Amino acid sequence: MTSHPLLAAIRFDAGDIDAFLSEIAKRLDASGLRIRGALQSRGAATGECHCADMDLTTLGSGKTFRISQPLGAGSRGCRLHPGALADCAAYIDDELRAGADLLILNRFGRGESEGRGFRDLVASAITLGVPVLTAVRPIYAEGWRMFGGDTACDLPMERRAVIDWALQSQEARNAA
């Protein structure tokens, strides 16, 4: 087991995790860390679909990927566009390889629990020695535990705890 976990997930069930992660990213960027990753935003529900559009905006470069797709009136299934998510992951992977101190990803969710989504990107960060911060709902906590094992920890949705973990991750990287 490592002395400082390389992976951390903020446990959340309620609250605006996207705004919280955005604030964390801004504070850590201001401290001088090279932050990479993606945060989610939602537009207003419009047109014939019942869900709002979902976008991922990359940290650092600010490139936006629309990760939702219109499925038509009456659809109830997941509107996630796997191709757009894969494009976003490849883009972020290139940014990681160019240099990063921390990877922040909006969620470890269903896709990641099932071996898809950003899972390969997280593995790439681990290989590069880049700590990863994400968020996980209780329904995906077991998938997170199985994925991260001894290299992962859980954090409360508290600013100080998350920032402390990130800064300690940087200290551990510098000491290695």
XYZ file of N, CA, C and O in Angstrom:
704
model
N 0.839 -1.185 0.000
C 0.000 0.000 0.000
C 0.882 1.245 0.000
O 1.871 1.313 0.714
N 0.545 2.223 -0.797
C 1.315 3.449 -0.863
C 1.036 4.304 0.365
O 0.001 4.189 1.004
N 1.988 5.202 0.686
C 1.809 6.050 1.857
C 0.747 7.120 1.624
O 0.121 7.577 2.563
N 0.584 7.511 0.396
C -0.456 8.496 0.069
C -1.240 7.963 -1.129
O -0.649 7.664 -2.169
N -2.559 7.832 -1.005
C -3.349 7.257 -2.107
C -3.284 8.109 -3.377
O -3.386 9.335 -3.319
N -3.110 7.433 -4.493
C -3.016 8.102 -5.791
C -4.391 8.470 -6.337
O -4.510 9.364 -7.170
N -5.416 7.786 -5.875
C -6.786 8.022 -6.330
C -7.650 8.481 -5.163
O -7.556 7.929 -4.070
N -8.506 9.469 -5.429
C -9.433 9.926 -4.401
C -10.792 10.212 -5.031
O -10.866 10.782 -6.121
N -11.821 9.802 -4.325
C -13.188 10.075 -4.774
C -13.933 10.817 -3.684
O -13.930 10.409 -2.523
N -14.562 11.895 -4.073
C -15.419 12.641 -3.170
C -16.753 11.916 -3.146
O -17.382 11.731 -4.191
N -17.188 11.494 -1.964
C -18.477 10.839 -1.830
C -19.557 11.906 -1.790
O -19.461 12.858 -1.030
N -20.553 11.754 -2.650
C -21.651 12.718 -2.651
C -22.944 12.031 -3.030
O -22.959 11.054 -3.759
N -24.023 12.539 -2.480
C -25.343 12.052 -2.825
C -26.230 13.218 -3.222
O -27.124 13.090 -4.026
N -25.938 14.357 -2.648
C -26.704 15.565 -2.936
C -25.719 16.723 -3.022
O -24.547 16.588 -2.680
N -26.184 17.832 -3.488
C -25.324 18.994 -3.619
C -24.805 19.117 -5.039
O -24.867 18.176 -5.827
N -24.289 20.279 -5.362
C -23.796 20.556 -6.709
C -22.327 20.175 -6.810
O -21.436 21.001 -6.620
N -22.074 18.906 -7.087
C -20.706 18.404 -7.162
C -19.935 19.077 -8.290
O -18.733 19.292 -8.175
N -20.607 19.436 -9.382
C -19.915 20.073 -10.503
C -19.368 21.443 -10.099
O -18.217 21.773 -10.395
N -20.161 22.231 -9.406
C -19.696 23.544 -8.925
C -18.593 23.365 -7.885
O -17.617 24.123 -7.865
N -18.741 22.364 -7.026
C -17.732 22.097 -6.010
C -16.394 21.749 -6.656
O -15.352 22.309 -6.296
N -16.402 20.832 -7.621
C -15.166 20.454 -8.303
C -14.568 21.622 -9.073
O -13.350 21.769 -9.142
N -15.416 22.458 -9.652
C -14.933 23.635 -10.368
C -14.183 24.574 -9.419
O -13.102 25.080 -9.745
N -14.749 24.783 -8.238
C -14.092 25.634 -7.245
C -12.746 25.034 -6.817
O -11.743 25.734 -6.706
N -12.727 23.722 -6.591
C -11.491 23.043 -6.196
C -10.436 23.204 -7.290
O -9.277 23.531 -7.011
N -10.833 22.990 -8.539
C -9.898 23.111 -9.661
C -9.320 24.522 -9.733
O -8.105 24.689 -9.940
N -10.148 25.530 -9.562
C -9.673 26.925 -9.611
C -8.683 27.209 -8.489
O -7.644 27.841 -8.703
N -8.986 26.746 -7.300
C -8.090 26.990 -6.163
C -6.749 26.281 -6.349
O -5.697 26.847 -6.065
N -6.795 25.046 -6.816
C -5.550 24.302 -7.013
C -4.736 24.867 -8.176
O -3.508 24.922 -8.108
N -5.410 25.302 -9.223
C -4.726 25.954 -10.336
C -4.034 27.231 -9.846
O -2.880 27.483 -10.196
N -4.716 27.989 -9.008
C -4.142 29.225 -8.470
C -2.936 28.945 -7.576
O -2.060 29.798 -7.430
N -2.871 27.744 -6.995
C -1.733 27.381 -6.152
C -0.520 26.948 -6.984
O 0.534 26.665 -6.429
N -0.702 26.871 -8.302
C 0.409 26.529 -9.183
C 0.399 25.117 -9.729
O 1.276 24.755 -10.513
N -0.582 24.310 -9.349
C -0.643 22.949 -9.885
C -1.157 22.962 -11.315
O -2.031 23.760 -11.666
N -0.607 22.075 -12.133
C -1.085 21.908 -13.509
C -2.251 20.920 -13.470
O -2.050 19.720 -13.359
N -3.449 21.467 -13.560
C -4.675 20.676 -13.442
C -5.163 20.306 -14.836
O -5.281 21.156 -15.713
N -5.454 19.039 -15.034
C -6.052 18.551 -16.273
C -7.299 17.774 -15.897
O -7.481 17.376 -14.764
N -8.148 17.533 -16.889
C -9.358 16.777 -16.638
C -10.558 17.405 -17.300
O -10.413 18.175 -18.264
N -11.738 17.091 -16.792
C -12.971 17.605 -17.376
C -14.043 17.717 -16.314
O -14.162 16.864 -15.435
N -14.826 18.793 -16.449
C -15.963 19.003 -15.564
C -17.225 19.097 -16.397
O -17.214 19.587 -17.521
N -18.312 18.642 -15.822
C -19.590 18.573 -16.529
C -20.437 19.808 -16.278
O -20.426 20.368 -15.191
N -21.176 20.193 -17.295
C -22.199 21.229 -17.140
C -23.424 20.775 -17.919
O -23.328 19.979 -18.848
N -24.558 21.287 -17.516
C -25.819 20.936 -18.168
C -26.505 22.201 -18.629
O -26.557 23.183 -17.908
N -27.061 22.129 -19.821
C -27.865 23.227 -20.334
C -29.314 23.019 -19.935
O -29.651 22.093 -19.196
N -30.146 23.851 -20.445
C -31.585 23.720 -20.176
C -32.166 22.605 -21.039
O -31.717 22.362 -22.150
N -33.168 21.916 -20.514
C -33.869 20.900 -21.301
C -34.657 21.620 -22.388
O -35.457 22.506 -22.108
N -34.402 21.241 -23.630
C -35.072 21.890 -24.751
C -35.502 20.855 -25.778
O -35.045 19.722 -25.763
N -36.345 21.271 -26.678
C -36.740 20.419 -27.797
C -37.541 19.219 -27.364
O -38.267 19.238 -26.379
N -37.345 18.143 -28.097
C -38.178 16.971 -27.878
C -37.639 16.009 -26.823
O -38.316 15.075 -26.439
N -36.431 16.210 -26.348
C -35.870 15.308 -25.346
C -36.188 15.796 -23.945
O -36.324 16.981 -23.707
N -36.279 14.864 -23.025
C -36.643 15.193 -21.655
C -35.454 15.619 -20.798
O -35.637 16.102 -19.698
N -34.251 15.446 -21.292
C -33.058 15.773 -20.504
C -32.344 16.995 -21.068
O -32.453 17.307 -22.246
N -31.585 17.643 -20.204
C -30.770 18.778 -20.624
C -29.524 18.262 -21.347
O -29.090 17.134 -21.133
N -28.967 19.100 -22.203
C -27.703 18.754 -22.852
C -26.613 18.670 -21.800
O -26.620 19.406 -20.812
N -25.670 17.759 -22.015
C -24.538 17.599 -21.103
C -23.260 17.873 -21.866
O -23.055 17.339 -22.966
N -22.405 18.698 -21.272
C -21.115 19.026 -21.852
C -20.020 18.713 -20.850
O -20.225 18.804 -19.641
N -18.844 18.370 -21.375
C -17.642 18.270 -20.568
C -16.693 19.347 -21.065
O -16.446 19.443 -22.268
N -16.175 20.136 -20.153
C -15.209 21.165 -20.503
C -13.885 20.799 -19.862
O -13.822 20.531 -18.653
N -12.836 20.772 -20.680
C -11.537 20.366 -20.175
C -10.914 21.465 -19.324
O -11.106 22.653 -19.583
N -10.202 21.031 -18.309
C -9.498 21.953 -17.424
C -8.161 22.300 -18.063
O -7.475 21.443 -18.592
N -7.813 23.520 -18.014
C -6.573 23.975 -18.638
C -6.839 24.588 -19.989
O -6.705 25.785 -20.187
N -7.320 23.782 -20.940
C -7.532 24.264 -22.305
C -8.930 24.830 -22.533
O -9.138 25.626 -23.444
N -9.908 24.405 -21.746
C -11.270 24.914 -21.883
C -12.025 24.389 -23.091
O -13.058 24.931 -23.465
N -11.566 23.308 -23.705
C -12.265 22.717 -24.852
C -13.533 22.014 -24.355
O -13.512 21.314 -23.355
N -14.637 22.220 -25.080
C -15.921 21.643 -24.682
C -16.329 20.510 -25.617
O -16.235 20.627 -26.831
N -16.782 19.426 -25.007
C -17.283 18.261 -25.733
C -18.735 18.052 -25.338
O -19.038 17.910 -24.154
N -19.649 18.020 -26.308
C -21.052 17.691 -26.041
C -21.124 16.176 -25.919
O -20.881 15.442 -26.871
N -21.451 15.682 -24.728
C -21.451 14.238 -24.493
C -22.848 13.645 -24.454
O -23.018 12.461 -24.188
N -23.856 14.458 -24.732
C -25.224 13.945 -24.806
C -25.651 13.921 -26.268
O -25.095 14.629 -27.101
N -26.607 13.097 -26.535
C -27.134 13.000 -27.894
C -28.656 12.950 -27.835
O -29.226 12.374 -26.921
N -29.323 13.567 -28.800
C -30.784 13.528 -28.811
C -31.278 12.141 -29.225
O -30.853 11.610 -30.253
N -32.149 11.567 -28.432
C -32.697 10.244 -28.746
C -34.148 10.311 -29.207
O -34.720 9.293 -29.537
N -34.718 11.506 -29.175
C -36.083 11.664 -29.653
C -37.102 11.712 -28.532
O -36.822 11.370 -27.384
N -38.292 12.128 -28.908
C -39.392 12.274 -27.956
C -39.727 10.922 -27.322
O -39.720 9.894 -27.983
N -39.999 10.955 -26.044
C -40.411 9.744 -25.348
C -39.277 8.845 -24.920
O -39.508 7.830 -24.271
N -38.049 9.161 -25.262
C -36.941 8.292 -24.877
C -36.710 8.394 -23.382
O -36.871 9.444 -22.783
N -36.352 7.297 -22.786
C -36.067 7.261 -21.352
C -34.663 6.732 -21.095
O -34.210 6.711 -19.971
N -33.985 6.270 -22.099
C -32.659 5.688 -21.944
C -31.584 6.739 -21.762
O -31.827 7.934 -21.840
N -30.386 6.260 -21.504
C -29.227 7.127 -21.329
C -28.900 7.822 -22.640
O -28.849 7.191 -23.696
N -28.694 9.106 -22.555
C -28.381 9.895 -23.739
C -26.887 10.116 -23.910
O -26.475 10.906 -24.724
N -26.068 9.458 -23.112
C -24.629 9.641 -23.191
C -24.136 9.217 -24.567
O -24.485 8.153 -25.069
N -23.323 10.055 -25.173
C -22.738 9.778 -26.484
C -21.351 9.179 -26.257
O -20.394 9.902 -25.974
N -21.206 7.852 -26.368
C -19.931 7.209 -26.041
C -18.782 7.682 -26.928
O -17.641 7.774 -26.474
N -19.057 7.998 -28.178
C -17.997 8.476 -29.069
C -17.446 9.820 -28.629
O -16.236 10.056 -28.649
N -18.326 10.717 -28.208
C -17.888 12.032 -27.736
C -17.093 11.901 -26.439
O -16.096 12.601 -26.237
N -17.519 10.988 -25.566
C -16.788 10.755 -24.332
C -15.392 10.199 -24.633
O -14.405 10.622 -24.026
N -15.304 9.298 -25.593
C -14.009 8.745 -25.993
C -13.112 9.827 -26.581
O -11.898 9.852 -26.313
N -13.673 10.717 -27.387
C -12.886 11.823 -27.950
C -12.349 12.718 -26.843
O -11.185 13.144 -26.879
N -13.180 13.009 -25.860
C -12.769 13.841 -24.725
C -11.646 13.152 -23.954
O -10.640 13.782 -23.608
N -11.798 11.862 -23.697
C -10.779 11.113 -22.962
C -9.445 11.114 -23.709
O -8.382 11.297 -23.092
N -9.472 10.926 -25.019
C -8.236 10.931 -25.812
C -7.572 12.305 -25.756
O -6.339 12.406 -25.654
N -8.370 13.345 -25.831
C -7.847 14.704 -25.765
C -7.153 14.948 -24.417
O -6.034 15.470 -24.359
N -7.813 14.544 -23.330
C -7.242 14.731 -22.001
C -5.993 13.868 -21.824
O -5.017 14.300 -21.204
N -6.000 12.670 -22.375
C -4.825 11.805 -22.282
C -3.615 12.488 -22.922
O -2.509 12.447 -22.368
N -3.806 13.122 -24.065
C -2.711 13.870 -24.696
C -2.218 14.989 -23.779
O -1.016 15.233 -23.669
N -3.161 15.681 -23.125
C -2.777 16.747 -22.199
C -1.998 16.189 -21.001
O -1.024 16.800 -20.553
N -2.413 15.032 -20.490
C -1.693 14.410 -19.374
C -0.247 14.113 -19.753
O 0.672 14.364 -18.985
N -0.080 13.580 -20.934
C 1.263 13.202 -21.394
C 2.158 14.419 -21.620
O 3.380 14.318 -21.560
N 1.550 15.579 -21.843
C 2.315 16.818 -22.006
C 2.727 17.397 -20.649
O 3.563 18.297 -20.594
N 2.156 16.898 -19.568
C 2.516 17.338 -18.230
C 1.318 17.732 -17.406
O 0.518 18.563 -17.827
N 1.202 17.113 -16.238
C 0.085 17.404 -15.339
C 0.473 17.033 -13.921
O 1.274 16.118 -13.707
N -0.095 17.758 -12.976
C 0.113 17.455 -11.562
C -1.089 16.753 -10.943
O -0.964 16.102 -9.921
N -2.262 16.935 -11.556
C -3.489 16.361 -11.012
C -4.518 16.227 -12.123
O -4.655 17.127 -12.950
N -5.216 15.095 -12.125
C -6.322 14.865 -13.045
C -7.614 14.920 -12.251
O -7.769 14.205 -11.254
N -8.531 15.800 -12.664
C -9.842 15.895 -12.029
C -10.892 15.463 -13.052
O -10.938 16.016 -14.156
N -11.688 14.486 -12.679
C -12.756 14.001 -13.555
C -14.095 14.120 -12.832
O -14.198 13.837 -11.639
N -15.105 14.500 -13.585
C -16.396 14.821 -12.998
C -17.050 13.669 -12.242
O -17.722 13.901 -11.249
N -16.877 12.436 -12.681
C -17.543 11.314 -12.021
C -16.793 10.002 -12.243
O -16.187 9.785 -13.278
N -16.938 9.113 -11.280
C -16.711 7.692 -11.466
C -18.108 7.124 -11.339
O -18.666 7.041 -10.244
N -18.711 6.803 -12.470
C -20.109 6.412 -12.475
C -20.335 5.049 -13.088
O -19.476 4.168 -13.044
N -21.475 4.921 -13.697
C -21.877 3.635 -14.275
C -20.879 3.130 -15.313
O -20.464 1.969 -15.272
N -20.513 3.993 -16.251
C -19.577 3.566 -17.297
C -18.264 3.068 -16.722
O -17.758 2.008 -17.101
N -17.708 3.831 -15.796
C -16.429 3.442 -15.198
C -16.576 2.161 -14.383
O -15.698 1.290 -14.424
N -17.689 2.020 -13.677
C -17.934 0.801 -12.895
C -18.010 -0.426 -13.792
O -17.673 -1.529 -13.367
N -18.444 -0.222 -15.033
C -18.582 -1.326 -15.988
C -17.375 -1.454 -16.913
O -17.411 -2.209 -17.882
N -16.307 -0.686 -16.655
C -15.079 -0.806 -17.449
C -15.009 0.125 -18.645
O -14.138 -0.026 -19.492
N -15.902 1.117 -18.712
C -15.903 2.043 -19.852
C -15.674 3.468 -19.343
O -15.016 3.663 -18.343
N -16.208 4.426 -20.052
C -16.117 5.822 -19.634
C -14.683 6.304 -19.562
O -13.900 6.095 -20.483
N -14.338 6.916 -18.452
C -12.999 7.465 -18.243
C -12.050 6.462 -17.587
O -10.948 6.819 -17.174
N -12.445 5.220 -17.500
C -11.634 4.235 -16.785
C -10.224 4.101 -17.358
O -9.243 4.068 -16.615
N -10.082 4.031 -18.682
C -8.750 3.921 -19.295
C -7.934 5.186 -19.067
O -6.713 5.127 -18.926
N -8.595 6.334 -19.026
C -7.898 7.591 -18.759
C -7.346 7.594 -17.337
O -6.210 8.023 -17.102
N -8.118 7.103 -16.384
C -7.640 7.000 -15.001
C -6.437 6.065 -14.950
O -5.428 6.374 -14.308
N -6.503 4.948 -15.642
C -5.375 4.014 -15.683
C -4.141 4.672 -16.301
O -3.017 4.458 -15.824
N -4.336 5.480 -17.321
C -3.221 6.200 -17.937
C -2.580 7.153 -16.937
O -1.352 7.244 -16.834
N -3.410 7.875 -16.185
C -2.880 8.794 -15.173
C -2.073 8.030 -14.125
O -0.978 8.473 -13.730
N -2.589 6.890 -13.679
C -1.877 6.076 -12.698
C -0.503 5.676 -13.243
O 0.509 5.782 -12.550
N -0.481 5.232 -14.482
C 0.775 4.833 -15.115
C 1.778 5.984 -15.147
O 2.973 5.789 -14.955
N 1.275 7.196 -15.363
C 2.130 8.387 -15.414
C 2.441 8.935 -14.022
O 3.209 9.896 -13.895
N 1.832 8.372 -12.988
C 2.055 8.842 -11.634
C 1.305 10.112 -11.295
O 1.654 10.822 -10.353
N 0.234 10.404 -12.049
C -0.562 11.603 -11.827
C -1.741 11.251 -10.916
O -2.552 10.393 -11.271
N -1.866 11.906 -9.764
C -3.003 11.641 -8.888
C -4.324 12.001 -9.571
O -4.383 12.905 -10.407
N -5.369 11.285 -9.185
C -6.694 11.455 -9.792
C -7.712 11.774 -8.708
O -7.822 11.061 -7.710
N -8.477 12.839 -8.949
C -9.583 13.224 -8.079
C -10.875 13.117 -8.875
O -10.959 13.636 -9.989
N -11.857 12.447 -8.308
C -13.150 12.310 -8.963
C -14.244 12.354 -7.902
O -13.976 12.655 -6.747
N -15.452 12.066 -8.309
C -16.595 12.033 -7.399
C -17.375 10.753 -7.658
O -17.422 10.267 -8.791
N -17.976 10.222 -6.600
C -18.730 8.979 -6.754
C -19.979 9.021 -5.877
O -19.937 9.443 -4.739
N -21.087 8.608 -6.485
C -22.354 8.473 -5.753
C -22.352 7.118 -5.029
O -21.667 6.186 -5.450
N -23.151 6.987 -3.977
C -23.203 5.725 -3.226
C -23.489 4.502 -4.110
O -22.929 3.432 -3.868
N -24.310 4.655 -5.127
C -24.660 3.513 -5.981
C -23.440 2.922 -6.712
O -23.430 1.742 -7.047
N -22.397 3.730 -6.912
C -21.196 3.259 -7.614
C -20.004 3.082 -6.681
O -18.880 2.841 -7.138
N -20.236 3.184 -5.371
C -19.148 3.086 -4.401
C -18.449 1.729 -4.451
O -17.226 1.655 -4.336
N -19.187 0.669 -4.627
C -18.576 -0.664 -4.685
C -17.702 -0.796 -5.934
O -16.606 -1.355 -5.873
N -18.171 -0.286 -7.063
C -17.360 -0.298 -8.280
C -16.074 0.492 -8.104
O -15.009 0.080 -8.577
N -16.175 1.623 -7.408
C -14.993 2.441 -7.120
C -14.016 1.658 -6.237
O -12.813 1.622 -6.494
N -14.545 1.025 -5.199
C -13.691 0.260 -4.286
C -12.986 -0.878 -5.013
O -11.793 -1.101 -4.845
N -13.722 -1.566 -5.873
C -13.122 -2.670 -6.623
C -12.077 -2.168 -7.612
O -11.061 -2.816 -7.830
N -12.315 -1.016 -8.210
C -11.368 -0.451 -9.167
C -10.109 0.068 -8.477
O -8.990 -0.248 -8.872
N -10.273 0.855 -7.443
C -9.138 1.529 -6.823
C -8.353 0.707 -5.830
O -7.143 0.895 -5.690
N -9.029 -0.205 -5.143
C -8.342 -1.035 -4.151
C -7.539 -0.206 -3.161
O -8.008 0.816 -2.655
N -6.293 -0.626 -2.917
C -5.427 0.035 -1.945
C -4.859 1.361 -2.440
O -4.228 2.077 -1.666
N -5.052 1.673 -3.714
C -4.508 2.936 -4.234
C -5.520 4.073 -4.136
O -5.233 5.185 -4.573
N -6.699 3.794 -3.568
C -7.780 4.784 -3.547
C -8.223 5.114 -2.125
O -8.085 4.308 -1.210
N -8.774 6.310 -2.000
C -9.383 6.719 -0.737
C -10.665 7.483 -1.039
O -10.891 7.916 -2.173
N -11.479 7.644 -0.034
C -12.707 8.423 -0.133
C -12.503 9.727 0.624
O -11.839 9.751 1.673
N -13.077 10.785 0.094
C -13.006 12.100 0.729
C -14.413 12.634 0.944
O -15.299 12.383 0.131
N -14.608 13.399 2.007
C -15.910 14.052 2.185
C -16.011 15.241 1.227
O -14.997 15.747 0.727
N -17.207 15.687 0.983
C -17.416 16.855 0.126
C -17.169 18.118 0.965
O -18.068 18.898 1.241
N -15.908 18.259 1.360
C -15.454 19.387 2.166
C -14.204 19.976 1.517
O -13.218 19.263 1.300
N -14.249 21.254 1.238
C -13.170 21.940 0.512
C -11.791 21.675 1.126
O -10.858 21.317 0.424
N -11.657 21.862 2.426
C -10.336 21.735 3.065
C -9.785 20.320 2.914
O -8.600 20.128 2.617
N -10.618 19.302 3.116
C -10.168 17.910 3.012
C -9.683 17.595 1.594
O -8.658 16.936 1.412
N -10.391 18.076 0.596
C -10.039 17.791 -0.795
C -8.757 18.528 -1.194
O -7.851 17.945 -1.800
N -8.658 19.786 -0.832
C -7.454 20.551 -1.161
C -6.238 19.981 -0.439
O -5.165 19.840 -1.031
N -6.409 19.614 0.824
C -5.295 19.006 1.563
C -4.825 17.725 0.888
O -3.614 17.501 0.744
N -5.776 16.858 0.463
C -5.387 15.629 -0.229
C -4.589 15.955 -1.493
O -3.543 15.344 -1.757
N -5.048 16.916 -2.279
C -4.371 17.264 -3.533
C -2.973 17.812 -3.271
O -2.010 17.439 -3.971
N -2.825 18.679 -2.298
C -1.507 19.247 -1.996
C -0.563 18.186 -1.437
O 0.628 18.160 -1.773
N -1.089 17.278 -0.617
C -0.269 16.176 -0.106
C 0.137 15.229 -1.235
O 1.242 14.680 -1.225
N -0.744 15.062 -2.223
C -0.407 14.239 -3.391
C 0.780 14.833 -4.126
O 1.680 14.121 -4.563
N 0.779 16.149 -4.268
C 1.885 16.825 -4.947
C 3.178 16.679 -4.155
O 4.237 16.421 -4.718
N 3.094 16.825 -2.829
C 4.280 16.642 -1.979
C 4.828 15.234 -2.105
O 6.041 15.028 -2.183
N 3.938 14.235 -2.143
C 4.370 12.846 -2.283
C 5.041 12.616 -3.632
O 6.050 11.901 -3.717
N 4.509 13.220 -4.681
C 5.131 13.095 -6.023
C 6.510 13.733 -6.027
O 7.449 13.185 -6.609
N 6.635 14.885 -5.414
C 7.916 15.591 -5.394
C 8.961 14.836 -4.567
O 10.150 14.918 -4.872
N 8.512 14.131 -3.533
C 9.430 13.382 -2.675
C 9.884 12.077 -3.323
O 10.920 11.526 -2.937
N 9.115 11.605 -4.289
C 9.446 10.299 -4.921
C 10.641 10.391 -5.851
O 11.055 11.364 -6.315
